GROMACS .gro file of C-alpha atoms in nm:
model
  284
    1MET     CA    1   0.000   0.000   0.000
    2GLN     CA    2   0.155   0.330  -0.113
    3PHE     CA    3   0.088   0.643   0.093
    4GLN     CA    4   0.116   0.981  -0.073
    5TRP     CA    5  -0.079   1.305  -0.059
    6TYR     CA    6   0.071   1.634  -0.169
    7PRO     CA    7  -0.193   1.871  -0.308
    8GLY     CA    8  -0.083   2.183  -0.496
    9HIS     CA    9  -0.152   2.428  -0.212
   10MET     CA   10   0.125   2.259  -0.008
   11THR     CA   11   0.392   2.363  -0.260
   12LYS     CA   12   0.264   2.721  -0.231
   13ALA     CA   13   0.264   2.695   0.150
   14LYS     CA   14   0.624   2.576   0.158
   15ARG     CA   15   0.730   2.866  -0.066
   16MET     CA   16   0.552   3.108   0.166
   17MET     CA   17   0.735   2.964   0.467
   18GLN     CA   18   1.069   3.002   0.287
   19GLU     CA   19   0.990   3.368   0.214
   20ASN     CA   20   0.889   3.444   0.573
   21ILE     CA   21   1.158   3.255   0.762
   22LYS     CA   22   1.392   3.559   0.764
   23LEU     CA   23   1.136   3.746   0.978
   24ILE     CA   24   1.127   3.467   1.235
   25ASP     CA   25   1.316   3.421   1.565
   26ILE     CA   26   1.184   3.077   1.661
   27VAL     CA   27   1.007   2.793   1.481
   28ILE     CA   28   0.749   2.614   1.693
   29GLU     CA   29   0.682   2.273   1.543
   30LEU     CA   30   0.373   2.086   1.655
   31VAL     CA   31   0.403   1.709   1.629
   32ASP     CA   32   0.151   1.440   1.716
   33ALA     CA   33   0.260   1.265   2.036
   34ARG     CA   34   0.135   0.932   1.894
   35ILE     CA   35   0.389   0.950   1.608
   36PRO     CA   36   0.649   1.213   1.704
   37PHE     CA   37   0.895   1.108   1.433
   38GLY     CA   38   0.646   1.042   1.155
   39SER     CA   39   0.460   1.369   1.213
   40ARG     CA   40   0.775   1.581   1.171
   41ASN     CA   41   0.822   1.731   0.828
   42PRO     CA   42   1.192   1.686   0.738
   43ASP     CA   43   1.173   2.002   0.523
   44ILE     CA   44   1.129   2.213   0.839
   45ASP     CA   45   1.480   2.129   0.964
   46GLN     CA   46   1.616   2.274   0.643
   47LEU     CA   47   1.384   2.576   0.648
   48ALA     CA   48   1.459   2.657   1.011
   49GLN     CA   49   1.839   2.637   1.009
   50ASN     CA   50   1.998   2.887   1.253
   51LYS     CA   51   1.664   2.952   1.426
   52SER     CA   52   1.567   2.865   1.781
   53ARG     CA   53   1.355   2.549   1.777
   54LEU     CA   54   1.069   2.432   1.995
   55ILE     CA   55   0.897   2.098   1.947
   56LEU     CA   56   0.555   2.063   2.106
   57LEU     CA   57   0.426   1.710   2.155
   58ASN     CA   58   0.054   1.767   2.101
   59LYS     CA   59  -0.243   1.535   2.168
   60THR     CA   60  -0.062   1.389   2.470
   61ASP     CA   61  -0.404   1.281   2.601
   62LEU     CA   62  -0.416   1.020   2.320
   63ALA     CA   63  -0.054   0.903   2.357
   64ASP     CA   64   0.118   0.650   2.581
   65SER     CA   65   0.272   0.872   2.853
   66ARG     CA   66   0.569   0.638   2.909
   67LYS     CA   67   0.662   0.662   2.540
   68THR     CA   68   0.598   1.038   2.538
   69GLU     CA   69   0.869   1.079   2.803
   70LEU     CA   70   1.113   0.884   2.584
   71TRP     CA   71   1.036   1.116   2.294
   72GLU     CA   72   1.074   1.426   2.509
   73GLN     CA   73   1.426   1.314   2.601
   74TYR     CA   74   1.503   1.215   2.240
   75PHE     CA   75   1.435   1.569   2.113
   76LYS     CA   76   1.612   1.739   2.405
   77ASP     CA   77   1.920   1.528   2.332
   78ARG     CA   78   1.914   1.672   1.980
   79GLY     CA   79   1.915   2.032   2.096
   80PHE     CA   80   1.545   2.117   2.078
   81PHE     CA   81   1.339   2.289   2.344
   82VAL     CA   82   1.042   2.060   2.413
   83GLY     CA   83   0.692   2.103   2.556
   84LYS     CA   84   0.398   1.865   2.605
   85VAL     CA   85   0.047   1.994   2.534
   86ASN     CA   86  -0.311   1.889   2.488
   87SER     CA   87  -0.443   2.182   2.285
   88GLN     CA   88  -0.801   2.059   2.302
   89LYS     CA   89  -0.814   2.085   2.680
   90GLY     CA   90  -0.544   2.353   2.712
   91THR     CA   91  -0.314   2.134   2.923
   92GLY     CA   92   0.047   2.256   2.910
   93VAL     CA   93  -0.037   2.549   2.680
   94LYS     CA   94   0.029   2.823   2.937
   95ALA     CA   95   0.387   2.701   2.985
   96VAL     CA   96   0.464   2.750   2.613
   97GLN     CA   97   0.517   3.127   2.635
   98GLY     CA   98   0.781   3.077   2.903
   99ILE     CA   99   0.961   2.816   2.690
  100VAL     CA  100   0.957   3.052   2.389
  101MET     CA  101   1.109   3.336   2.593
  102LYS     CA  102   1.374   3.101   2.732
  103ALA     CA  103   1.459   2.969   2.385
  104CYS     CA  104   1.497   3.327   2.254
  105ARG     CA  105   1.690   3.462   2.555
  106GLU     CA  106   2.008   3.522   2.353
  107LYS     CA  107   1.818   3.708   2.080
  108ILE     CA  108   1.641   3.927   2.339
  109GLU     CA  109   1.977   4.001   2.504
  110ARG     CA  110   2.134   4.093   2.167
  111ASP     CA  111   1.845   4.333   2.098
  112ARG     CA  112   1.885   4.490   2.441
  113LYS     CA  113   2.256   4.551   2.383
  114ARG     CA  114   2.175   4.721   2.053
  115GLY     CA  115   1.923   4.943   2.230
  116ILE     CA  116   1.624   4.766   2.075
  117LYS     CA  117   1.359   4.731   2.343
  118ASN     CA  118   1.011   4.584   2.340
  119ARG     CA  119   1.048   4.417   2.001
  120PRO     CA  120   0.826   4.109   2.021
  121VAL     CA  121   0.965   3.764   1.957
  122ARG     CA  122   0.833   3.639   1.625
  123ALA     CA  123   0.741   3.271   1.617
  124MET     CA  124   0.637   3.061   1.320
  125ILE     CA  125   0.398   2.776   1.396
  126ALA     CA  126   0.461   2.479   1.168
  127GLY     CA  127   0.328   2.126   1.145
  128ILE     CA  128   0.165   1.869   0.924
  129PRO     CA  129  -0.210   1.873   0.842
  130ASN     CA  130  -0.447   1.780   1.125
  131VAL     CA  131  -0.180   1.803   1.396
  132GLY     CA  132  -0.389   2.063   1.582
  133LYS     CA  133  -0.212   2.391   1.502
  134SER     CA  134  -0.527   2.604   1.488
  135THR     CA  135  -0.664   2.457   1.811
  136PHE     CA  136  -0.326   2.516   1.978
  137ILE     CA  137  -0.311   2.882   1.864
  138ASN     CA  138  -0.666   2.949   1.980
  139SER     CA  139  -0.585   2.790   2.316
  140LEU     CA  140  -0.260   2.990   2.347
  141ALA     CA  141  -0.424   3.317   2.247
  142GLY     CA  142  -0.733   3.249   2.457
  143LYS     CA  143  -0.966   3.333   2.171
  144ALA     CA  144  -1.082   3.189   1.842
  145CYS     CA  145  -0.843   3.365   1.606
  146THR     CA  146  -0.802   3.084   1.351
  147LYS     CA  147  -1.042   2.843   1.189
  148THR     CA  148  -1.030   2.494   1.334
  149GLY     CA  149  -1.150   2.166   1.195
  150ASN     CA  150  -1.074   1.798   1.229
  151LYS     CA  151  -1.002   1.761   0.858
  152PRO     CA  152  -0.650   1.809   0.724
  153GLY     CA  153  -0.598   2.134   0.537
  154VAL     CA  154  -0.828   2.386   0.710
  155THR     CA  155  -0.564   2.663   0.726
  156LYS     CA  156  -0.494   2.773   0.367
  157GLY     CA  157  -0.302   3.105   0.398
  158LYS     CA  158  -0.071   3.274   0.646
  159GLN     CA  159  -0.185   3.499   0.928
  160TRP     CA  160  -0.005   3.695   1.198
  161ILE     CA  161  -0.148   3.676   1.550
  162LYS     CA  162  -0.038   3.914   1.824
  163LEU     CA  163  -0.029   3.704   2.138
  164ASN     CA  164   0.081   3.980   2.374
  165LYS     CA  165   0.345   4.254   2.375
  166ASN     CA  166   0.622   3.988   2.390
  167ILE     CA  167   0.522   3.736   2.123
  168GLU     CA  168   0.375   3.742   1.772
  169LEU     CA  169   0.282   3.420   1.593
  170LEU     CA  170   0.283   3.343   1.224
  171ASP     CA  171   0.041   3.061   1.152
  172THR     CA  172   0.111   2.856   0.839
  173PRO     CA  173  -0.089   2.592   0.652
  174GLY     CA  174  -0.010   2.230   0.731
  175ILE     CA  175   0.236   2.085   0.486
  176LEU     CA  176   0.345   1.731   0.416
  177TRP     CA  177   0.648   1.657   0.200
  178PRO     CA  178   0.649   1.536  -0.160
  179LYS     CA  179   0.775   1.182  -0.103
  180PHE     CA  180   0.774   0.954   0.200
  181GLU     CA  181   1.109   0.775   0.197
  182ASP     CA  182   0.978   0.528   0.454
  183GLN     CA  183   0.630   0.390   0.387
  184THR     CA  184   0.593   0.315   0.761
  185VAL     CA  185   0.584   0.694   0.811
  186GLY     CA  186   0.309   0.715   0.548
  187LEU     CA  187   0.114   0.437   0.721
  188HIS     CA  188   0.141   0.607   1.061
  189LEU     CA  189   0.027   0.941   0.915
  190ALA     CA  190  -0.269   0.764   0.755
  191LEU     CA  191  -0.359   0.585   1.081
  192ILE     CA  192  -0.378   0.910   1.280
  193GLY     CA  193  -0.581   1.083   1.006
  194SER     CA  194  -0.326   1.322   0.851
  195ILE     CA  195  -0.382   1.197   0.495
  196LYS     CA  196  -0.723   1.236   0.333
  197GLU     CA  197  -0.927   0.921   0.391
  198GLU     CA  198  -1.080   0.922   0.045
  199ILE     CA  199  -0.750   0.809  -0.108
  200LEU     CA  200  -0.686   0.527   0.140
  201ASN     CA  201  -0.798   0.166   0.176
  202GLN     CA  202  -0.952   0.138   0.524
  203GLU     CA  203  -0.935  -0.243   0.536
  204GLU     CA  204  -0.564  -0.249   0.453
  205MET     CA  205  -0.496   0.010   0.722
  206ALA     CA  206  -0.693  -0.189   0.981
  207MET     CA  207  -0.498  -0.500   0.883
  208GLU     CA  208  -0.177  -0.310   0.965
  209LEU     CA  209  -0.307  -0.169   1.294
  210ILE     CA  210  -0.444  -0.497   1.436
  211PRO     CA  211  -0.113  -0.692   1.462
  212PHE     CA  212   0.059  -0.384   1.607
  213LEU     CA  213  -0.204  -0.356   1.882
  214VAL     CA  214  -0.195  -0.730   1.956
  215LYS     CA  215   0.184  -0.717   1.998
  216GLU     CA  216   0.233  -0.379   2.171
  217TYR     CA  217  -0.094  -0.339   2.362
  218PRO     CA  218  -0.220  -0.694   2.427
  219GLY     CA  219  -0.573  -0.721   2.561
  220ILE     CA  220  -0.699  -0.389   2.422
  221LEU     CA  221  -0.882  -0.540   2.123
  222ALA     CA  222  -1.018  -0.829   2.331
  223ALA     CA  223  -1.156  -0.589   2.590
  224ARG     CA  224  -1.310  -0.348   2.338
  225TYR     CA  225  -1.444  -0.586   2.071
  226ARG     CA  226  -1.458  -0.929   2.242
  227VAL     CA  227  -1.220  -1.081   1.987
  228GLU     CA  228  -0.968  -1.363   2.026
  229GLU     CA  229  -0.628  -1.203   1.987
  230ASP     CA  230  -0.449  -1.531   1.914
  231LYS     CA  231  -0.636  -1.558   1.580
  232ASN     CA  232  -0.491  -1.426   1.253
  233THR     CA  233  -0.544  -1.061   1.154
  234LEU     CA  234  -0.827  -1.122   0.907
  235LYS     CA  235  -1.012  -1.339   1.160
  236ILE     CA  236  -0.984  -1.062   1.421
  237LEU     CA  237  -1.126  -0.807   1.173
  238GLU     CA  238  -1.404  -1.057   1.095
  239GLN     CA  239  -1.482  -1.091   1.468
  240ILE     CA  240  -1.494  -0.710   1.505
  241ALA     CA  241  -1.740  -0.698   1.210
  242ALA     CA  242  -1.956  -0.972   1.364
  243ASN     CA  243  -1.953  -0.830   1.718
  244ARG     CA  244  -2.029  -0.476   1.598
  245ASN     CA  245  -2.303  -0.603   1.363
  246CYS     CA  246  -2.133  -0.467   1.050
  247LYS     CA  247  -2.344  -0.622   0.772
  248GLU     CA  248  -2.386  -0.565   0.400
  249LYS     CA  249  -2.690  -0.656   0.191
  250GLY     CA  250  -2.749  -1.029   0.198
  251ASN     CA  251  -2.629  -1.042   0.560
  252GLN     CA  252  -2.262  -1.056   0.455
  253LEU     CA  253  -2.007  -0.916   0.700
  254ASP     CA  254  -1.895  -0.563   0.606
  255TYR     CA  255  -1.519  -0.560   0.663
  256GLU     CA  256  -1.478  -0.200   0.547
  257LYS     CA  257  -1.729  -0.076   0.802
  258ALA     CA  258  -1.553  -0.275   1.077
  259ALA     CA  259  -1.218  -0.129   0.967
  260HIS     CA  260  -1.366   0.223   0.977
  261ILE     CA  261  -1.495   0.167   1.333
  262LEU     CA  262  -1.154   0.038   1.448
  263LEU     CA  263  -0.964   0.333   1.294
  264GLU     CA  264  -1.208   0.594   1.427
  265GLU     CA  265  -1.200   0.447   1.778
  266TYR     CA  266  -0.820   0.439   1.770
  267ARG     CA  267  -0.804   0.803   1.658
  268ASN     CA  268  -1.043   0.936   1.919
  269GLY     CA  269  -0.881   0.751   2.208
  270LYS     CA  270  -1.154   0.494   2.275
  271LEU     CA  271  -0.897   0.213   2.257
  272GLY     CA  272  -0.679   0.387   2.517
  273LYS     CA  273  -0.352   0.582   2.504
  274ILE     CA  274  -0.157   0.432   2.217
  275THR     CA  275   0.170   0.551   2.059
  276LEU     CA  276   0.281   0.394   1.732
  277GLU     CA  277   0.651   0.487   1.750
  278VAL     CA  278   0.941   0.474   1.996
  279PRO     CA  279   1.278   0.653   1.955
  280ALA     CA  280   1.465   0.321   1.936
  281ASP     CA  281   1.300   0.261   1.594
  282TYR     CA  282   1.476   0.569   1.454
  283GLU     CA  283   1.813   0.574   1.625
  284GLY     CA  284   1.984   0.316   1.407
   0.00000   0.00000   0.00000
């Protein structure tokens, strides 16, 4: 199964980021705590060279907290400032301003020595589609200043948001990158909902998710769907379809509907706090 989704507006968005980066003091990159590696756009490292960097692990309420701590350390070891947030509920958001000011301390000190006072820190918010940038900005600003939606690609253009006298934010549209070198990254992005569903095969995705859950989070599928986890993957999907009464015309089991239920319940946290990646997978 090949994963790719790079609509035309993303090329335009990347160009816009390149043009605006010279105005920026710090790049705040939102990543999804369930796939902290896979939800990082490798282009941003190139775009943000010589800038202060802050990685925010978002949606921590949906992620395995033990694995989130491993990721926090992984990014700190690579020179990033790191924060953990749940933008939806506002958890950890207040601390972000303090981290930004700390990350830009040298720049503020340089300005002061040059006699430049009260110039706000300018931060660019970057991240892939559906990572929660708009929700995070609204939570940080305490008001609805950007459109939000749970579909990838709601933010189409750039907008500056004055947070307070110290910080200004540049919101940018979510961008993916033209080619996934590692199809596991593409799969993980698809599983969390960052690639448009219309171009994906739900059954194939469910068949990838099931063995992962059986191995890494044993008992979760049995508890939720009353399935036998020692059966093969197709049999487990069949049991989910039967137990959730997913039927087509002629009383046939509807595997696609069962797959859709599994993926939706994973994404909205009904299966529990599940992280698909650990740093050890990417340190080799």
